[in-house]
Coordinates of C-alpha atoms in Angstrom, one line a residue:
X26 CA -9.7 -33.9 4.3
X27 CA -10.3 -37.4 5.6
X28 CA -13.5 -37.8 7.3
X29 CA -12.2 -39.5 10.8
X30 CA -9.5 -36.8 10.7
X31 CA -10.8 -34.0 13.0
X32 CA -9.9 -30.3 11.6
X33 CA -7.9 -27.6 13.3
X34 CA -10.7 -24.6 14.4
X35 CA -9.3 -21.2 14.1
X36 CA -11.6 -18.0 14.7
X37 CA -9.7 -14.6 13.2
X38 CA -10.7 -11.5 14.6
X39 CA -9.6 -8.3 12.7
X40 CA -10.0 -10.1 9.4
X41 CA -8.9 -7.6 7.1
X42 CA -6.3 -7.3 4.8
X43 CA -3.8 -9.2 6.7
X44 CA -5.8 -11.7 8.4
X45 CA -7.5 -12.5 5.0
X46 CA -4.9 -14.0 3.2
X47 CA -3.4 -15.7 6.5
X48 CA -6.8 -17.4 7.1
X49 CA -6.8 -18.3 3.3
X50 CA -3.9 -19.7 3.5
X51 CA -4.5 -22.2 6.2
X52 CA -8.2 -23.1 4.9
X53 CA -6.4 -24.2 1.6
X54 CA -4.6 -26.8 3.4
X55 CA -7.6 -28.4 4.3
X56 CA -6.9 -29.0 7.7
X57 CA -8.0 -25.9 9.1
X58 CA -12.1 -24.6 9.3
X59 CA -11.8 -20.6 9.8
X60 CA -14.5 -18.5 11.0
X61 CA -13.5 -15.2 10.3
X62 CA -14.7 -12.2 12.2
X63 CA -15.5 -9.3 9.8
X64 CA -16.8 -6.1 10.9
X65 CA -16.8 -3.2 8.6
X66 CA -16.8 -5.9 5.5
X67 CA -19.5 -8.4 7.3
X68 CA -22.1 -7.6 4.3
X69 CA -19.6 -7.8 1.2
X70 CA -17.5 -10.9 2.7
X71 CA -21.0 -12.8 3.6
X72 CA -22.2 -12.6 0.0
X73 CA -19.2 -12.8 -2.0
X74 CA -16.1 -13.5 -0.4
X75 CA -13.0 -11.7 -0.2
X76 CA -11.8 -10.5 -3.5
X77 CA -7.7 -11.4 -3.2
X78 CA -5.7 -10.6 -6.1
X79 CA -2.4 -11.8 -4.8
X80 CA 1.0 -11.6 -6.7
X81 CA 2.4 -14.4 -5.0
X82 CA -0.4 -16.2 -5.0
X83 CA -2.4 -15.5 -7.8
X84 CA -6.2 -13.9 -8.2
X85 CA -9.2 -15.6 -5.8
X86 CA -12.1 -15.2 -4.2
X87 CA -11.4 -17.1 -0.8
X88 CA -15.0 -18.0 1.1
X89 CA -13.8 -18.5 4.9
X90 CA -15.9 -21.8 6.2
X91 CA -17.6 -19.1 8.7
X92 CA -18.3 -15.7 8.8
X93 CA -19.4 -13.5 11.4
X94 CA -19.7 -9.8 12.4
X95 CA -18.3 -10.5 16.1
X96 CA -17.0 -12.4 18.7
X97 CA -20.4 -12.6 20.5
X98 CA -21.5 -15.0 17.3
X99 CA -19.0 -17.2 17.7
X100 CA -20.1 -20.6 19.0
X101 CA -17.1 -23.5 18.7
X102 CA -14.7 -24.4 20.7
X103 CA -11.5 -23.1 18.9
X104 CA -7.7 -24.4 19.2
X105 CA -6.2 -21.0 18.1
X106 CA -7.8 -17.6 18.4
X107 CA -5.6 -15.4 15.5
X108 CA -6.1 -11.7 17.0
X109 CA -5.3 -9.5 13.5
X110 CA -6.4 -6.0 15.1
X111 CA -4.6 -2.8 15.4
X112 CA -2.8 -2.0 18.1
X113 CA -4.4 0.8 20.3
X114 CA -4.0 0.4 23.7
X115 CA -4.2 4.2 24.3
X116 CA -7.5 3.6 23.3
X117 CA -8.7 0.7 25.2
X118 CA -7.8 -2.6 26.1
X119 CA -8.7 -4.7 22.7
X120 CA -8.3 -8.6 25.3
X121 CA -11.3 -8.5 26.1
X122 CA -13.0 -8.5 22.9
X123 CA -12.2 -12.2 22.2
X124 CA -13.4 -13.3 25.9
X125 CA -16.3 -15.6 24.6
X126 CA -14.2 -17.7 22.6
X127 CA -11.6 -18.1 24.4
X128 CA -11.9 -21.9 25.8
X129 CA -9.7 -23.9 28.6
X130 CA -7.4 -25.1 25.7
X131 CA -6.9 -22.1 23.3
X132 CA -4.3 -21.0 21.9
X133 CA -4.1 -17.3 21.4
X134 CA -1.7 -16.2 18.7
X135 CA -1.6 -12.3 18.2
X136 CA -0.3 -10.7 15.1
X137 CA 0.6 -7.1 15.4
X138 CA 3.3 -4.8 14.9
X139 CA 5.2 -2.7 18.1
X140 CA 6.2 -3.6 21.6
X141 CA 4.4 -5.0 24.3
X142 CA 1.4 -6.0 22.5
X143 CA 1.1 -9.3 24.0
X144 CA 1.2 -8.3 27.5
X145 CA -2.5 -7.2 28.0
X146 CA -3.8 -11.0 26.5
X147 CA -1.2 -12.7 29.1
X148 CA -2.8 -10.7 31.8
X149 CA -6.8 -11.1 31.0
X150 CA -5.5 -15.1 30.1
X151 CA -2.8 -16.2 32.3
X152 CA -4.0 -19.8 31.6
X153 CA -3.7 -19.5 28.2
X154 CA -0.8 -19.8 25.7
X155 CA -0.1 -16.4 24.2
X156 CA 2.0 -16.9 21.2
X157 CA 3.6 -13.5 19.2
X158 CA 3.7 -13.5 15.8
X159 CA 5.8 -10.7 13.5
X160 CA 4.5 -10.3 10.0
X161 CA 5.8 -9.3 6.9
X162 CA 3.1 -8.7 4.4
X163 CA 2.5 -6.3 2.1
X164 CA -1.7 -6.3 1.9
X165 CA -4.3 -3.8 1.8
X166 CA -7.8 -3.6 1.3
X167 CA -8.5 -0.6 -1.2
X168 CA -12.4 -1.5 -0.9
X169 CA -14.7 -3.4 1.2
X170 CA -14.1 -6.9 0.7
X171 CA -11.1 -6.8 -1.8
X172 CA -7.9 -7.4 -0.7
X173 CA -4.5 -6.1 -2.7
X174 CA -1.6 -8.4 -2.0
X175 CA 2.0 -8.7 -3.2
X176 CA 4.9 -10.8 -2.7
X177 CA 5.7 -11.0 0.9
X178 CA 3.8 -12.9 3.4
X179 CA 6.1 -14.3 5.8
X180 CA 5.8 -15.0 9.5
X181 CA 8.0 -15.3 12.8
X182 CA 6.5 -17.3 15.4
X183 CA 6.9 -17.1 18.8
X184 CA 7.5 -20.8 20.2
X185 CA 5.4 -21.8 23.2
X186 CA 5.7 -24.9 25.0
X187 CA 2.0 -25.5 25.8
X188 CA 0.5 -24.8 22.3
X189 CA 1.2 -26.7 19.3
X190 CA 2.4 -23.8 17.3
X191 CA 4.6 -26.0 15.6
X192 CA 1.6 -27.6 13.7
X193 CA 0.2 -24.1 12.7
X194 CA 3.2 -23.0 11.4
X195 CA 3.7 -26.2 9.2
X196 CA 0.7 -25.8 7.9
X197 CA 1.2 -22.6 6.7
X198 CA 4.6 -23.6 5.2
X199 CA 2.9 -26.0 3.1
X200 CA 0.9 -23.5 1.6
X201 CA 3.1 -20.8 0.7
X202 CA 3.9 -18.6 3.9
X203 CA 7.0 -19.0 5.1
X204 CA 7.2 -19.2 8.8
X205 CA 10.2 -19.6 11.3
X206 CA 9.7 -20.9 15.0
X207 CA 12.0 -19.0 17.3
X208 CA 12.3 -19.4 21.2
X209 CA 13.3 -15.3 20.4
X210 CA 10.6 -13.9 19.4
X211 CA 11.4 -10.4 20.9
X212 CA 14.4 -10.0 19.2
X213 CA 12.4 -10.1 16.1
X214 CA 10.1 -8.4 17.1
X215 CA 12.4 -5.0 18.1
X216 CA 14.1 -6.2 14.5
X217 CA 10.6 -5.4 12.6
X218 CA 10.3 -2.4 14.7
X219 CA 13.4 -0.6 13.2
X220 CA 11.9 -0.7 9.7
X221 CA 8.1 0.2 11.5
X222 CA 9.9 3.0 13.9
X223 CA 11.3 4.6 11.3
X224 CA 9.4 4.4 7.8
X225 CA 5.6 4.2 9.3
X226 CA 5.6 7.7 11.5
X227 CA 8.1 9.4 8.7
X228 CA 5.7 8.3 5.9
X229 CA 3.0 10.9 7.7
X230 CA 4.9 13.6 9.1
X231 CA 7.2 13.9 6.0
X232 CA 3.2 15.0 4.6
X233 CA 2.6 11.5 3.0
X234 CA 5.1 9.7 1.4
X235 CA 6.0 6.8 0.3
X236 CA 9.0 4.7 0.7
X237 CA 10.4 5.6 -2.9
X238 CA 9.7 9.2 -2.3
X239 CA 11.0 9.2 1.2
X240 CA 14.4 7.3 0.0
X241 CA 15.0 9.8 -3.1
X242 CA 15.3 12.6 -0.6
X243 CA 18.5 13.0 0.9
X244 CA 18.1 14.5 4.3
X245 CA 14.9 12.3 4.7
X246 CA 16.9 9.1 3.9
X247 CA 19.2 10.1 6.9
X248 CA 16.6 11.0 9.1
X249 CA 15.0 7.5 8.3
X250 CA 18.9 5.7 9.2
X251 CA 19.3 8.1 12.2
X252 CA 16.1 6.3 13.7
X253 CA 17.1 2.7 13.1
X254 CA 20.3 3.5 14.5
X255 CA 17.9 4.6 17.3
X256 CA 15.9 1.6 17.6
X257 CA 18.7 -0.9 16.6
X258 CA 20.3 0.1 19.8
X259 CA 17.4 -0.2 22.1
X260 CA 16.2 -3.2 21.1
X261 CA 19.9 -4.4 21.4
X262 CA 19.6 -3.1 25.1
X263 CA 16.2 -4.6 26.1
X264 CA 17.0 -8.0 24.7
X265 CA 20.3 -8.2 26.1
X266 CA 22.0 -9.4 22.3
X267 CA 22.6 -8.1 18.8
X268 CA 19.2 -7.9 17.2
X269 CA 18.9 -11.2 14.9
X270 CA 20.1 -10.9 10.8
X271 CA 16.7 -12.3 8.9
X272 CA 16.7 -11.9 5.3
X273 CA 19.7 -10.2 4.7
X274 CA 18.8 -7.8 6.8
X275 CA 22.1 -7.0 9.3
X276 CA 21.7 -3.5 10.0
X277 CA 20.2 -0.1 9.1
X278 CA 22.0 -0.2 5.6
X279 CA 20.8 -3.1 4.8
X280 CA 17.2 -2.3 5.8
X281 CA 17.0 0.7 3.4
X282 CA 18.8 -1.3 0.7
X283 CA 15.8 -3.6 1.2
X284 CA 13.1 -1.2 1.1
X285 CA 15.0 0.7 -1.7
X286 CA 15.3 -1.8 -4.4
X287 CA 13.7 -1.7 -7.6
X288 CA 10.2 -2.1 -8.9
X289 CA 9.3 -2.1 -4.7
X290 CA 7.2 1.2 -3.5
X291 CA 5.5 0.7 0.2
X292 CA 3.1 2.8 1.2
X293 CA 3.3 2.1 5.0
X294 CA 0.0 1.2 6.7
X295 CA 0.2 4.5 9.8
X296 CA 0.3 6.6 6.1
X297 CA -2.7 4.5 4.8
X298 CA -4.4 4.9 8.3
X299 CA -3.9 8.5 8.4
X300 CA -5.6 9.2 4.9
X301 CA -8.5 7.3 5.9
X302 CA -9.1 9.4 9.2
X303 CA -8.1 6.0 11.8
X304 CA -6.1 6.2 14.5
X305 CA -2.3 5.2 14.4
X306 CA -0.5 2.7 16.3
X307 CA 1.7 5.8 17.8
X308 CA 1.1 3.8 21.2
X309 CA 3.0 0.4 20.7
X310 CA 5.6 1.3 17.5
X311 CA 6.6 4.7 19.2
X312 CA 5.3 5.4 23.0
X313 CA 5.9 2.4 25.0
X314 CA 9.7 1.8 23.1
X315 CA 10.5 5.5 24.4
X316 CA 9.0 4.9 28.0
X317 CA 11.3 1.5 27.6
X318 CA 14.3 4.4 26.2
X319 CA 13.7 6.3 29.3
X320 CA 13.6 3.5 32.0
X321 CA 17.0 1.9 30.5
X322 CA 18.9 5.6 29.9
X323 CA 19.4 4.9 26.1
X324 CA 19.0 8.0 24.0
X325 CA 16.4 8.7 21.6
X326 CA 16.1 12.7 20.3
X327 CA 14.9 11.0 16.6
X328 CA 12.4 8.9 18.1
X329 CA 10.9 11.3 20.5
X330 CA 10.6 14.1 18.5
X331 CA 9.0 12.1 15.8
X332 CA 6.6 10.8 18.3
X333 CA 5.5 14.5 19.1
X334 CA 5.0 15.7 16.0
X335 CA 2.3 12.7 14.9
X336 CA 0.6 12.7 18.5
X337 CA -0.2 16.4 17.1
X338 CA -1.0 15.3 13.8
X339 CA -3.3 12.6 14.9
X340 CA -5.2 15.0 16.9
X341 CA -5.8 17.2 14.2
X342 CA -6.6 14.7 12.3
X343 CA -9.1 12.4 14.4
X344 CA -11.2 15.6 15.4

């Protein structure tokens, strides 16, 4: 990087397996200086990096230029804040946590799956740019510090006039993350909730499955379609317009045909929070689309049992 070039600052809280290889991938450019916020992996990632062995983008150990074990440490003044959490809001309201380094000009982008998880970050920072961000990545960290990644990593942006996502987003193109700016981010966001809606909560009340084992079943495979029926026409209902085709992807057959193809086994991350005794993001993929079901009159029996049975589960599970 030239020296009288200044560099992007981007802290990353919930740097996991997700907000690893994102933050990896904009340090590479060198452009970008990323603190990264580890918790539960603060020790491992402090004296070794993270561990990333990446089919797309080969094995590394990726040394973020800062690391920290939480927000309170954090001491620039950052353009971007990258919130990589999980969503729990039936939990507790997870804004606040990024309060201190949240300056007059940052930009907060927030990558997580569901509906409505932008809205408590545009209350606590009305002065801020909130930009929404939809992943599809397939990562996981199997240990502390070692990060499992295979061949998707691409991103949907939410365009906002006030924050130069544009730049972000470019910068991440350049180094192997394929990202589209859309002034329709909600749309894609409901889209990525047909596949989360119906595989994620499936996965743990089927008893644990995987995709593979989920699709060889023939009453499960309906059940799964039956759902993104479900969702496909309650996302079409909230956003007013047909839900947006992105990568092939048109409709529920397509979806599973996607999912289903060969060599390709997902092991969806409610299943993979489940087994490790977390809580699941019930709240944001399930609960708040049915409370949106019930205030527009738009059916959803699939969705609400299925909801049900996991709030029981979880329970269960979390004592």
């Amino acid at each position: 990087m030239d020296s009288n070039t200044s560099s992007i600052k981007v802290l990353f809280v919930g740097t996991g397996a997700l907000g690893s290889v994102y933050a990896w991938r904009l340090q590479t450019s060198g452009q970008v200086e990323i603190t990264a916020v580890c918790r539960s992996n603060y020790q491992a990632v402090s004296n070794n990096g993270f561990q990333i062995k990446s089919e797309l983008y080969g094995t590394h150990i990726y040394r973020p230029t800062n690391v920290i074990q939480s927000v309170d440490e954090a001491t620039d003044n950052y353009d971007f804040v990258v919130v990589c959490t999980k969503a729990l809001p039936n939990r507790g309201d997870n804004s606040d946590i990024i309060a201190k380094a949240v300056g007059r000009d940052t930009a907060i982008v927030v990558i997580q799956n569901g509906i409505g998880i932008e809205d408590p970050f545009v209350a606590r920072y009305p002065n801020n740019p909130v930009i929404s961000v939809v992943a599809y990545i397939d990562a996981s960290q199997p240990s502390i510090g070692v990060i499992e990644h295979g061949s998707s990593s691409g991103l949907v942006l939410g365009s906002h006039p006030q924050a130069n996502i544009e730049k972000l987003a470019q910068i991440w193109n350049q180094n192997g993350v394929k990202c589209l700016v859309t002034d329709n981010i909600q749309a894609f966001r409901w889209l990525k909730l047909v596949w989360n809606a119906s595989f994620n909560p499936i996965s743990v009340v089927s008893g644990g499955n995987d995709t593979q084992k989920m699709l060889a079943d023939p009453v499960c495979r309906k059940l799964i379609r039956d759902v993104m029926v479900e969702v496909y026409q309650l996302g079409e209902k909230v956003v007013g317009m047909p839900l947006p085709v992105f990568m092939n992807v048109d409709g529920p057959d397509a979806y599973i045909k996607y999912t289903d193809r060969p060599g390709t086994t997902v092991y969806p991350s409610m299943l993979m929070d489940y087994q490790a005794g977390r809580p699941m993001e019930h709240a944001v993929i399930l609960g708040r689309p049915i409370e949106l079901a019930n205030e527009l009159g738009v059916p959803v029996p699939r969705l609400e049992t299925i909801h049900a049975l996991l709030l029981m589960i979880e329970k269960k599970s979390l004592k």
